[in-house]
mmCIF file of C-alpha atoms in Angstrom:
data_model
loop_
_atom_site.group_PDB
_atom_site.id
_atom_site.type_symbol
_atom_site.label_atom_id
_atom_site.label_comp_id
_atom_site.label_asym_id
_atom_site.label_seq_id
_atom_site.Cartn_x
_atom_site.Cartn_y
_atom_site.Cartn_z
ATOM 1 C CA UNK F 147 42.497 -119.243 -11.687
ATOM 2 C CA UNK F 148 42.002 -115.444 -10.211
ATOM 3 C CA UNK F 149 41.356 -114.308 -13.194
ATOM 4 C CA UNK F 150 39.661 -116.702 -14.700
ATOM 5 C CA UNK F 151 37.125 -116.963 -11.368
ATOM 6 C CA UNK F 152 36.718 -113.170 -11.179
ATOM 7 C CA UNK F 153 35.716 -113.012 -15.440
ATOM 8 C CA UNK F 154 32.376 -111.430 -16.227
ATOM 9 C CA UNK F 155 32.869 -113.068 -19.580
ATOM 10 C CA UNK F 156 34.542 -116.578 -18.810
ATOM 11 C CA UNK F 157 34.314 -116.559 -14.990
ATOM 12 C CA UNK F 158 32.061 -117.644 -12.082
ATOM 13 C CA UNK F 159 31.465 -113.559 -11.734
ATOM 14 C CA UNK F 160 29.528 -113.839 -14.893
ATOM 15 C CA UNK F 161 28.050 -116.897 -14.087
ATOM 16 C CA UNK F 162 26.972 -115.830 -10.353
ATOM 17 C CA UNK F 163 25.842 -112.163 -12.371
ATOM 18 C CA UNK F 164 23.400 -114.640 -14.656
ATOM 19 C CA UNK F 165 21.890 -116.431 -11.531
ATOM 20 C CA UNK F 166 21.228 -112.867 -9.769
ATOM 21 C CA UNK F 167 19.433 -111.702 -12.453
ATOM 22 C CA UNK F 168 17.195 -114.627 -13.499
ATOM 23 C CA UNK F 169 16.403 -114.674 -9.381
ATOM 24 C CA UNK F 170 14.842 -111.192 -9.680
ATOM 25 C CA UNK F 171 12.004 -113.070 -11.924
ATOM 26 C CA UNK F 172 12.056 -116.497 -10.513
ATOM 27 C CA UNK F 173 13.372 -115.738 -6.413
ATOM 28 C CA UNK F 174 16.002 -118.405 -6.912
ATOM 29 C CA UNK F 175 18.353 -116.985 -4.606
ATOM 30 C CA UNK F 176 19.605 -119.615 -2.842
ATOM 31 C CA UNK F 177 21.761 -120.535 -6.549
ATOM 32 C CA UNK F 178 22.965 -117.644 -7.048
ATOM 33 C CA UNK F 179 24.028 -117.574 -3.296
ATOM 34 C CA UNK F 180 25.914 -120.517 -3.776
ATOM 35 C CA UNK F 181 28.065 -119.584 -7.142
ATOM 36 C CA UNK F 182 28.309 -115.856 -4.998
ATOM 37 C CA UNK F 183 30.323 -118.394 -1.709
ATOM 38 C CA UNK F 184 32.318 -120.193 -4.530
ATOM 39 C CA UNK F 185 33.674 -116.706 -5.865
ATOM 40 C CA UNK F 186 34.172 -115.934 -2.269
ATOM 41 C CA UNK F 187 37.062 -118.631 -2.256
ATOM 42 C CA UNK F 188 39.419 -117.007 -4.788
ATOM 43 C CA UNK F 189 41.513 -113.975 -4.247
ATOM 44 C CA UNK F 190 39.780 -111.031 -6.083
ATOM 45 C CA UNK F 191 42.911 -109.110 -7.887
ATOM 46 C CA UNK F 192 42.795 -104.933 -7.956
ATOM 47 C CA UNK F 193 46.194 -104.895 -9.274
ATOM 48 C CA UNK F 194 46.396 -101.958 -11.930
ATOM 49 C CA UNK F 195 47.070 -104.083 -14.488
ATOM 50 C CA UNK F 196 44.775 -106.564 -14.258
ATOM 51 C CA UNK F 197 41.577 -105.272 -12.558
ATOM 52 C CA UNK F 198 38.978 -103.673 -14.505
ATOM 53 C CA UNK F 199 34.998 -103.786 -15.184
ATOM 54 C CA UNK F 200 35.706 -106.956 -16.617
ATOM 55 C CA UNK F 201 38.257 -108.636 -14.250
ATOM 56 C CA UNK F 202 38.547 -108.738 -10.828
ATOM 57 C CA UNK F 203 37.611 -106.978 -7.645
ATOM 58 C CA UNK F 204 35.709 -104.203 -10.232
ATOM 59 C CA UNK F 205 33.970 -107.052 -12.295
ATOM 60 C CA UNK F 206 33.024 -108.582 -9.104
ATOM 61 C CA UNK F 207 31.503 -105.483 -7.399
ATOM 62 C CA UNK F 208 29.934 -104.629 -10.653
ATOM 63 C CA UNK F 209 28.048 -108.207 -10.406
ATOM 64 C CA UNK F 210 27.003 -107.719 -6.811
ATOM 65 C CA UNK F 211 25.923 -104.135 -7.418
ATOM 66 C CA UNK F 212 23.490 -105.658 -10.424
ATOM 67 C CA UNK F 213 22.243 -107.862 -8.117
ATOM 68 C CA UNK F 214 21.137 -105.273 -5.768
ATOM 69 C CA UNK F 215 20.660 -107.960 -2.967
ATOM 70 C CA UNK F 216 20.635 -106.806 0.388
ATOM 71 C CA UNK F 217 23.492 -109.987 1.991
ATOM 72 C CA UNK F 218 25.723 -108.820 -0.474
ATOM 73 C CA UNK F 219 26.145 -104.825 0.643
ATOM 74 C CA UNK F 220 28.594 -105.674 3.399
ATOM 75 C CA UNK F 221 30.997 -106.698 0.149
ATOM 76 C CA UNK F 222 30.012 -104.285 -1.713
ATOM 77 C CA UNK F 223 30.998 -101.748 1.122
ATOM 78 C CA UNK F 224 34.275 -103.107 1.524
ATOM 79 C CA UNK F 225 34.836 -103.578 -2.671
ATOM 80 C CA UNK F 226 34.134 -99.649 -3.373
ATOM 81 C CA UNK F 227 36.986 -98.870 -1.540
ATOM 82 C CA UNK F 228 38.971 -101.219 -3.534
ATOM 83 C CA UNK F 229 37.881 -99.981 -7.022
ATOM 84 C CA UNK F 230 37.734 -96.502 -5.813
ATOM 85 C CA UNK F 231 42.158 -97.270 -4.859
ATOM 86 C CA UNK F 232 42.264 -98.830 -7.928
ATOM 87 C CA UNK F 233 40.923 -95.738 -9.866
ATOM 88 C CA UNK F 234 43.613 -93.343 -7.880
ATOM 89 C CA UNK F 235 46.043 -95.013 -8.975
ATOM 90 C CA UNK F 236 44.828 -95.445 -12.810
ATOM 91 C CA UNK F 237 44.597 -91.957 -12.739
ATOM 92 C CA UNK F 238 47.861 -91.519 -10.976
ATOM 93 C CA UNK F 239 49.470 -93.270 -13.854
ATOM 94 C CA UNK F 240 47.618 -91.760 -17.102
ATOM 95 C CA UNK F 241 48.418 -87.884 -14.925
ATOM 96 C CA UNK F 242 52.306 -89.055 -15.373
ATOM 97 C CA UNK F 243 51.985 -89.995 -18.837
ATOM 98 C CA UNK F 244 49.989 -87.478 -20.097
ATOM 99 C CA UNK F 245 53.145 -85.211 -18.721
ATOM 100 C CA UNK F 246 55.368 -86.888 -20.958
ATOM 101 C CA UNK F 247 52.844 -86.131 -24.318
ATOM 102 C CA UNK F 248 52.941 -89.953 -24.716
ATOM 103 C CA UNK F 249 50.177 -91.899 -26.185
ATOM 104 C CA UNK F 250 47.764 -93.959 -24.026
ATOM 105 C CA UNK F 251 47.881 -98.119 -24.005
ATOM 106 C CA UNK F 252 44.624 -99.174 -24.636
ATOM 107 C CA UNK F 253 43.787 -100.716 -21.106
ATOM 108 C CA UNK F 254 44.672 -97.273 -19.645
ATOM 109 C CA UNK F 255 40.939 -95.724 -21.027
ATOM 110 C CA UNK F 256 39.061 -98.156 -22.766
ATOM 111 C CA UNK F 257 35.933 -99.637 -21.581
ATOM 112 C CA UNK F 258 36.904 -102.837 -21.440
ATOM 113 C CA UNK F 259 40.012 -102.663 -19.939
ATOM 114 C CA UNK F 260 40.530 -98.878 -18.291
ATOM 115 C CA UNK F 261 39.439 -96.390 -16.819
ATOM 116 C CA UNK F 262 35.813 -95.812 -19.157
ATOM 117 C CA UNK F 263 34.599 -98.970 -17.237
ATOM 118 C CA UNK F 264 35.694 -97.814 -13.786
ATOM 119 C CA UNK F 265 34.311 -94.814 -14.327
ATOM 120 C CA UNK F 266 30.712 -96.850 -15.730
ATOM 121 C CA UNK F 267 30.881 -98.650 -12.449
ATOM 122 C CA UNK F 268 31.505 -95.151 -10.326
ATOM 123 C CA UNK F 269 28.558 -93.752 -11.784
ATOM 124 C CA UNK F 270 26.107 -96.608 -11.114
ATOM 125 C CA UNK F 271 27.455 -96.416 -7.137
ATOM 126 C CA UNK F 272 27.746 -92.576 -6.903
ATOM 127 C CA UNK F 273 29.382 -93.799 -3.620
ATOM 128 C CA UNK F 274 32.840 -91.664 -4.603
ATOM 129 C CA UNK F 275 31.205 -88.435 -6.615
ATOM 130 C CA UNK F 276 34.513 -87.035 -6.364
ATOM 131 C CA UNK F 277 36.436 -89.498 -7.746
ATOM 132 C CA UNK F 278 34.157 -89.418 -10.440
ATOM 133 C CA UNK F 279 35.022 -85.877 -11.633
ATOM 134 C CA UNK F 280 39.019 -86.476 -11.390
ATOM 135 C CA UNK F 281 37.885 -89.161 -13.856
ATOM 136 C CA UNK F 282 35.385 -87.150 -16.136
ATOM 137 C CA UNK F 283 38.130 -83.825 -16.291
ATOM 138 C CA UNK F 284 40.584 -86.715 -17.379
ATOM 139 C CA UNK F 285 38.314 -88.098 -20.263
ATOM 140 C CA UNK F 286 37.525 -84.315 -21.368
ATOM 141 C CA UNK F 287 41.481 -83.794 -21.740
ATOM 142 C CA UNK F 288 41.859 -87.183 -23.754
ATOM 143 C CA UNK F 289 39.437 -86.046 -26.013
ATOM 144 C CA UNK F 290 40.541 -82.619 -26.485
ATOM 145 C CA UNK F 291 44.766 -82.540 -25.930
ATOM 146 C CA UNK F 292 46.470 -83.767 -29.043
ATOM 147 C CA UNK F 293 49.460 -85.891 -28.764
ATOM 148 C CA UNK F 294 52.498 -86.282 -31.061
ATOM 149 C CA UNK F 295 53.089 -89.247 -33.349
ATOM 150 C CA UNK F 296 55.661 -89.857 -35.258
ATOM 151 C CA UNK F 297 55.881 -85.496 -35.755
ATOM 152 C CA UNK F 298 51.533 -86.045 -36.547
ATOM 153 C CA UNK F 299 48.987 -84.559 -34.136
ATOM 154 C CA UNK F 300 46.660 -87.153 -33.424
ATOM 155 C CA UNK F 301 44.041 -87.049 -31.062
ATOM 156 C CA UNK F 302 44.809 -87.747 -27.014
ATOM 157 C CA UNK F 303 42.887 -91.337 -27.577
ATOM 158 C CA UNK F 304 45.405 -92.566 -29.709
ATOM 159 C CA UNK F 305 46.616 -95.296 -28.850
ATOM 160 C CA UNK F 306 50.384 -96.841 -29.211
ATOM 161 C CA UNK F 307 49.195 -100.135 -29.141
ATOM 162 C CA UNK F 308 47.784 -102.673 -32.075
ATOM 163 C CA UNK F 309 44.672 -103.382 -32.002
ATOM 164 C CA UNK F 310 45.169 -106.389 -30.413
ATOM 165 C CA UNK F 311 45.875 -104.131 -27.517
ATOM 166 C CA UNK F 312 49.685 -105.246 -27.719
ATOM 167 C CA UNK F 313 52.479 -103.074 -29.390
ATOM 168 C CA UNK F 314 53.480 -104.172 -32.756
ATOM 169 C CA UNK F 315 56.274 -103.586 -34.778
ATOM 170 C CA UNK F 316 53.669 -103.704 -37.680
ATOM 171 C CA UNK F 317 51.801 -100.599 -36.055
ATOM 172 C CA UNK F 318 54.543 -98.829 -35.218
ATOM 173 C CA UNK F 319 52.612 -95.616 -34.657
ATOM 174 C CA UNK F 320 49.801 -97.197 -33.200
ATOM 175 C CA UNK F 321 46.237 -96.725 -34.019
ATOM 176 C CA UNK F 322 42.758 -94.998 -33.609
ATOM 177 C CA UNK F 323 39.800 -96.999 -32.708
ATOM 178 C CA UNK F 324 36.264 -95.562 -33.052
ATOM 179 C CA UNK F 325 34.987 -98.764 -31.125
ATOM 180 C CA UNK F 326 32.919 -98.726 -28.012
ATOM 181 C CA UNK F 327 34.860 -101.322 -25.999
ATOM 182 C CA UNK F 328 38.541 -100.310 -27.072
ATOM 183 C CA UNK F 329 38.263 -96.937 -28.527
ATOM 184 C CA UNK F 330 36.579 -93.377 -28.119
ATOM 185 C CA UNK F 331 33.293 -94.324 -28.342
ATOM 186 C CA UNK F 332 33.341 -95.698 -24.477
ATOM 187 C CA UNK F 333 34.968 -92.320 -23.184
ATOM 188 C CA UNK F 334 32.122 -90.687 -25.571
ATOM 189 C CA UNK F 335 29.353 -92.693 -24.457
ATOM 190 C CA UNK F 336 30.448 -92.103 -21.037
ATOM 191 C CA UNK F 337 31.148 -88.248 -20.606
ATOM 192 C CA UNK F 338 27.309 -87.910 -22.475
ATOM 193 C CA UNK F 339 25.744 -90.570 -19.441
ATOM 194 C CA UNK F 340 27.068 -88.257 -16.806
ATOM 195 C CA UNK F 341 26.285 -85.337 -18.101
ATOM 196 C CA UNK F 342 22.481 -86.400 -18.681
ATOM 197 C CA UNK F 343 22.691 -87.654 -14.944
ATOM 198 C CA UNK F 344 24.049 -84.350 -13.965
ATOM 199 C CA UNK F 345 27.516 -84.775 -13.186
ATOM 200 C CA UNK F 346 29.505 -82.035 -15.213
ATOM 201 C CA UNK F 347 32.943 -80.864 -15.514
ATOM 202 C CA UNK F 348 34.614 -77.929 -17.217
ATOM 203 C CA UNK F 349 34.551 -78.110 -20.941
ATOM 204 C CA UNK F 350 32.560 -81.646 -21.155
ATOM 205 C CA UNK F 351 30.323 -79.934 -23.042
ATOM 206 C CA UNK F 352 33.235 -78.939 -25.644
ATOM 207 C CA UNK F 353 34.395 -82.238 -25.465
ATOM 208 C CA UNK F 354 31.568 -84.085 -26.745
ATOM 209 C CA UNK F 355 30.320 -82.034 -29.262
ATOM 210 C CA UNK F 356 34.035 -82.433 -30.608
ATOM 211 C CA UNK F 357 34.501 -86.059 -30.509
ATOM 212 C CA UNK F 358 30.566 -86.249 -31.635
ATOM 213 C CA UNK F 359 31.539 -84.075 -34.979
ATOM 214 C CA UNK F 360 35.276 -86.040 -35.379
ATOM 215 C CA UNK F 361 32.910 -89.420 -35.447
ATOM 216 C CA UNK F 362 30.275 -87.851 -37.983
ATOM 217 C CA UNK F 363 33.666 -86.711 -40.125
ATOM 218 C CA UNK F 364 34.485 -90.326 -40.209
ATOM 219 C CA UNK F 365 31.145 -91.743 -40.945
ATOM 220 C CA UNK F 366 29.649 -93.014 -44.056
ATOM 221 C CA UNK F 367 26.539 -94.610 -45.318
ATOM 222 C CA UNK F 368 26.324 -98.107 -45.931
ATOM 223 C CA UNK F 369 24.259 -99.837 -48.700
ATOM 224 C CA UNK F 370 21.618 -101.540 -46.644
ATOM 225 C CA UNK F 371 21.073 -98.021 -44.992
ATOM 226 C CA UNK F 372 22.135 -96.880 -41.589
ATOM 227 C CA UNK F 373 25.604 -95.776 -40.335
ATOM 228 C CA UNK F 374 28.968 -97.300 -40.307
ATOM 229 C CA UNK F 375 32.819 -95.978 -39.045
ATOM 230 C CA UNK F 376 36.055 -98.076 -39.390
ATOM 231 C CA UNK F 377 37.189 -99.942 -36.791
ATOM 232 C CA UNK F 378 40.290 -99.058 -36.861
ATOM 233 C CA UNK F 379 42.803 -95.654 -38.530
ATOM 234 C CA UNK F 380 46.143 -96.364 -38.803
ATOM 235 C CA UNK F 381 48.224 -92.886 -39.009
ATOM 236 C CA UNK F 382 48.244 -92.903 -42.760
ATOM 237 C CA UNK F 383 45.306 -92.942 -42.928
ATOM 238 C CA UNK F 384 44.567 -90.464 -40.188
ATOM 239 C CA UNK F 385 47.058 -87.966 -42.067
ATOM 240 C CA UNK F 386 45.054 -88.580 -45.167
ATOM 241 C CA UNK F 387 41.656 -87.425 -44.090
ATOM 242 C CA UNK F 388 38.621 -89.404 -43.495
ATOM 243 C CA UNK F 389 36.715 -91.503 -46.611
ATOM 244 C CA UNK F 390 33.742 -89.365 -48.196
ATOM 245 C CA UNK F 391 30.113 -90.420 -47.153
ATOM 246 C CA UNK F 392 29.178 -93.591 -49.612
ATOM 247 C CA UNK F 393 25.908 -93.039 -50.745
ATOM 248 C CA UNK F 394 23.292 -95.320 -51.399
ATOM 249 C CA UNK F 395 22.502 -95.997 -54.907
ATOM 250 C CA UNK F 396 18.958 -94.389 -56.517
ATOM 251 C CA UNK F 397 16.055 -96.193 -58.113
ATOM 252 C CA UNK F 398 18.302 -96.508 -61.262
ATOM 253 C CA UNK F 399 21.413 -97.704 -59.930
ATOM 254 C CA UNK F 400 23.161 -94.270 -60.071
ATOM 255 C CA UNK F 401 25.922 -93.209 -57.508
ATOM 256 C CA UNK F 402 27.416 -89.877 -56.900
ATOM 257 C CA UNK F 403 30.638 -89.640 -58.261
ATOM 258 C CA UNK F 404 33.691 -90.216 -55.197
ATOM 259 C CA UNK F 405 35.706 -87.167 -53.998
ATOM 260 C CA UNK F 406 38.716 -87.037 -52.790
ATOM 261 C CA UNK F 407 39.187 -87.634 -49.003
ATOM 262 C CA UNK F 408 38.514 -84.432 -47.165
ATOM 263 C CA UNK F 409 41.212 -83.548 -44.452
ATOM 264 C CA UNK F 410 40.492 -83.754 -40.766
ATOM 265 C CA UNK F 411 39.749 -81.112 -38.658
ATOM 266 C CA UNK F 412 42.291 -81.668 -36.054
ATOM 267 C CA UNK F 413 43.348 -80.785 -33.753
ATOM 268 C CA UNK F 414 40.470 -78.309 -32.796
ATOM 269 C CA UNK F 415 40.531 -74.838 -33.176
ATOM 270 C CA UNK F 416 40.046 -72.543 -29.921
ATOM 271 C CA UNK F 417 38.627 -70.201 -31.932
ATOM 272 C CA UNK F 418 35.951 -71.885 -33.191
ATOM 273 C CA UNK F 419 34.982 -73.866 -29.796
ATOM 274 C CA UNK F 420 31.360 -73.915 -28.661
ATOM 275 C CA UNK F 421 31.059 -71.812 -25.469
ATOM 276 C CA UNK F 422 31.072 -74.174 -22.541
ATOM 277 C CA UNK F 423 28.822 -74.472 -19.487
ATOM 278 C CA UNK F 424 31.102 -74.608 -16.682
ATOM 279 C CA UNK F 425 34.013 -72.462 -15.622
ATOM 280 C CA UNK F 426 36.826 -72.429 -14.780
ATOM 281 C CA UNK F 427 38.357 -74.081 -17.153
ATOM 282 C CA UNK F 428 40.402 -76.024 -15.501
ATOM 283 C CA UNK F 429 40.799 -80.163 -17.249
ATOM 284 C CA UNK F 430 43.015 -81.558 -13.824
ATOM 285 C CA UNK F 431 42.718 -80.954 -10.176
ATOM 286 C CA UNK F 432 45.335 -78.912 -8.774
ATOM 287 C CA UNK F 433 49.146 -80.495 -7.669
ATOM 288 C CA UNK F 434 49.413 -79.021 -4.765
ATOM 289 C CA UNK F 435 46.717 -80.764 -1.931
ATOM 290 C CA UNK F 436 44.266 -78.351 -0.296
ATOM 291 C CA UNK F 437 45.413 -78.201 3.596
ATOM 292 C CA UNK F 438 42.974 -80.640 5.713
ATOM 293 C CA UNK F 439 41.352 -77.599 7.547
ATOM 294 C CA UNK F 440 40.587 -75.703 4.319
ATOM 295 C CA UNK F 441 37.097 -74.796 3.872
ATOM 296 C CA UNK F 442 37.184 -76.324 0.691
ATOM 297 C CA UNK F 443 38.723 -80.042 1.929
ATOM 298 C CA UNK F 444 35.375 -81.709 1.317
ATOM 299 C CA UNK F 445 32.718 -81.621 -1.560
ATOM 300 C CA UNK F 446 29.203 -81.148 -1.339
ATOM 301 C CA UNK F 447 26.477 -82.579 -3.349
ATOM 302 C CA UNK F 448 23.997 -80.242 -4.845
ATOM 303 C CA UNK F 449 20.598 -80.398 -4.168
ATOM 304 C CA UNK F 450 19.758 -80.081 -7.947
ATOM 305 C CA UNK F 451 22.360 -82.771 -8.495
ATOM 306 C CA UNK F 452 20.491 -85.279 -11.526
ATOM 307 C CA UNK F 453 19.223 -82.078 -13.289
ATOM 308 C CA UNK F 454 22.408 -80.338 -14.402
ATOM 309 C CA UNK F 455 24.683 -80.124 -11.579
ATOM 310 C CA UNK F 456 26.377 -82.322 -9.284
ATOM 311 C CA UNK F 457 28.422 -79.233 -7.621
ATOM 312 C CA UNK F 458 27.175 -77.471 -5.016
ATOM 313 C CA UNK F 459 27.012 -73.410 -5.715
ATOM 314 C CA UNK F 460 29.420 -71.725 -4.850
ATOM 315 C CA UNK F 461 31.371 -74.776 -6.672
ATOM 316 C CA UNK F 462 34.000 -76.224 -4.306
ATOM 317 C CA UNK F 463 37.033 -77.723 -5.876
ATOM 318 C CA UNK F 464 36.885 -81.894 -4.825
ATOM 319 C CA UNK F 465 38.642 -83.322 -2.404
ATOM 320 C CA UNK F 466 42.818 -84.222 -3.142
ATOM 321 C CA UNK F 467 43.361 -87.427 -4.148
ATOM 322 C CA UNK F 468 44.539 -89.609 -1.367
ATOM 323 C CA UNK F 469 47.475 -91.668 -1.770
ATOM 324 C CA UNK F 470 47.688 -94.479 -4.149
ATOM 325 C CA UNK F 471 46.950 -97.833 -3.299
ATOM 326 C CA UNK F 472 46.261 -101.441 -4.880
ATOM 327 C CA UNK F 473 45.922 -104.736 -3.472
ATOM 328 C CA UNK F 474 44.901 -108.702 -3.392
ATOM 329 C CA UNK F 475 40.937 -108.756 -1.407
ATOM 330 C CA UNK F 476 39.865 -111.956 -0.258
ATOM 331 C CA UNK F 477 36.381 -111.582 0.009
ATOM 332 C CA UNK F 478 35.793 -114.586 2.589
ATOM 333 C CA UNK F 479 37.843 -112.399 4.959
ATOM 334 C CA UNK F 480 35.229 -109.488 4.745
ATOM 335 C CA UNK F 481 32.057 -111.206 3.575
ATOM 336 C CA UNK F 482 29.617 -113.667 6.198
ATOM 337 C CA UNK F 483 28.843 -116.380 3.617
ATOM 338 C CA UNK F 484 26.028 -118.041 3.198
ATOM 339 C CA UNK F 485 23.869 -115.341 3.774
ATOM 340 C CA UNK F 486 21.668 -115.177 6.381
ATOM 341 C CA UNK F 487 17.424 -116.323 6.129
ATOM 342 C CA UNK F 488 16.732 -113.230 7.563
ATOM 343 C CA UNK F 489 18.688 -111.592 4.093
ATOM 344 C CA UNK F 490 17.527 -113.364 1.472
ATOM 345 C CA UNK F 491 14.338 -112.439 -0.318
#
């Protein structure tokens, strides 16, 4: 019932998210104040493996931060701190595996499901800035750190599950997704929305114009014109090189002739990288936690921040990452429902 309540796509937290909207047109508040008190009732999860943009405490939040009414800040307040726990100890998790050279699961990146949609909802706050680059340095190392499969490089976004998001002894070596709610497309589309707001990392720059040229490797034309990649690569295929570009046929029916598959260019050469636009080049935040009376223990925001930097100059490394921490919020325990007249617009 959780779950279900706290569902942007099945839930009374996509439901209440409808009723905000439409109110912005047609000031009916007062219904989407009353599906907001009946999501109140249930127990928002922000357990790591269940919480995301989608479910939850985030998809919640996410809903009241869309609906950008004033009685429903005080929630908000308190549901920030929740997502911003839960993305610690994401983060946490994909720091151990990456250690290991493991592939991701799915849920730990994609939008849908992982950290891509945390960090979405981060951005939209800006309440935890700093969070927000321990998440953007994570995506840049997904996208540019290989990781062994079955003795193949692959990229660091592939995945060991099935597409279904399950293992599967018929995937045994997992899969690549070029998809925007389970595959590299979300990180993509991500990294390049931060960057134009002006939050930038070391290397992002290299990162996308990486995954941008993998994705145009893998593209092909399609008859009724436009663009199309597959869905999914299984490591064959990967191993095999990416399909050459159909083309579309002339004004006499004539086709070029097919080549054969041309092999991918991975993993990426550091020779041939683009020069990047932020040093050092560093893709984690140190192990070791900066002492509490360092004079680099807190980050500043720049006063250019939104045209090209977030950092202040001279760039301060963030703050440590505080101890990891996920739990159950009941929102009727932190929340005044209904709101008050004097709140509602």
């Amino acid at each position: 019932m959780t779950a279900h309540a706290h569902h942007l796509g099945t839930g009374l937290a996509g439901t209440f998210l409808r009723r905000a909207v439409l109110a912005h047109s047609d000031g009916a508040w007062e219904a989407a104040h009353r599906v907001a008190r009946d999501v109140s009732t249930q127990l928002a999860t922000a357990h790591p493996d269940d919480a995301s943009l989608y479910c939850g405490a985030p998809a919640l939040a996410y809903a009241l931060h869309t609906a950008g009414h004033p009685a429903y800040r005080s929630a908000l307040e308190t549901l920030d701190e929740t997502v911003a726990g839960l993305v610690r100890t994401k983060l946490a998790a994909a720091r151990e595996r990456m250690a290991t050279g493991q592939p991701p699961r799915m849920r730990e990146y994609d939008l849908i499901s992982g950290l891509t949609g945390l960090g979405a909802y981060l951005l939209h706050r800006r309440t935890h800035p700093e969070l927000l680059e321990y998440l953007l340095r994570y995506i840049v190392r997904l996208l540019l750190q290989p990781v062994t499969v079955g003795g193949r490089a692959v990229p660091g976004w592939w995945t060991s599950d099935s597409p279904n998001g399950q293992p599967d002894q018929a995937w045994p070596y997992g899969h690549g997704n070029f998809g925007l709610a389970h595959g590299v497309a979300g990180p993509v589309a991500l990294l390049a929305l931060c960057a134009r707001a002006g939050f930038r990392v070391p290397r992002q720059q290299h990162a996308l114009v990486h995954a941008c040229r993998l994705l145009e490797q893998w593209s092909s034309s399609i008859p009724a014109g436009g663009t199309a990649w597959p869905e999914t690569v299984t490591a064959d295929r990967w191993q095999q090189g990416h399909p050459p570009p159909r083309l579309r046929a002339g004004p006499h029916g004539a086709t070029a002739p097919q080549a054969s598959p041309a092999p991918c260019n991975w993993p990426p050469s550091p020779a041939t990288a683009p020069p990047d636009d932020a040093t050092p080049n560093t893709l984690w935040p140190p192990a070791s936690p900066t002492p509490p009376n360092s004079a680099h223990s807190t980050t500043r925001l720049s006063a250019t921040a939104g045209r090209g930097s977030l950092w202040s100059s001279p760039r301060r490394p963030p703050t440590p990452l505080p101890a990891a921490r996920s739990q159950d919020r009941c929102l009727s325990c932190v929340t005044c429902w209904p709101p008050t007249s004097t709140s509602t617009r």
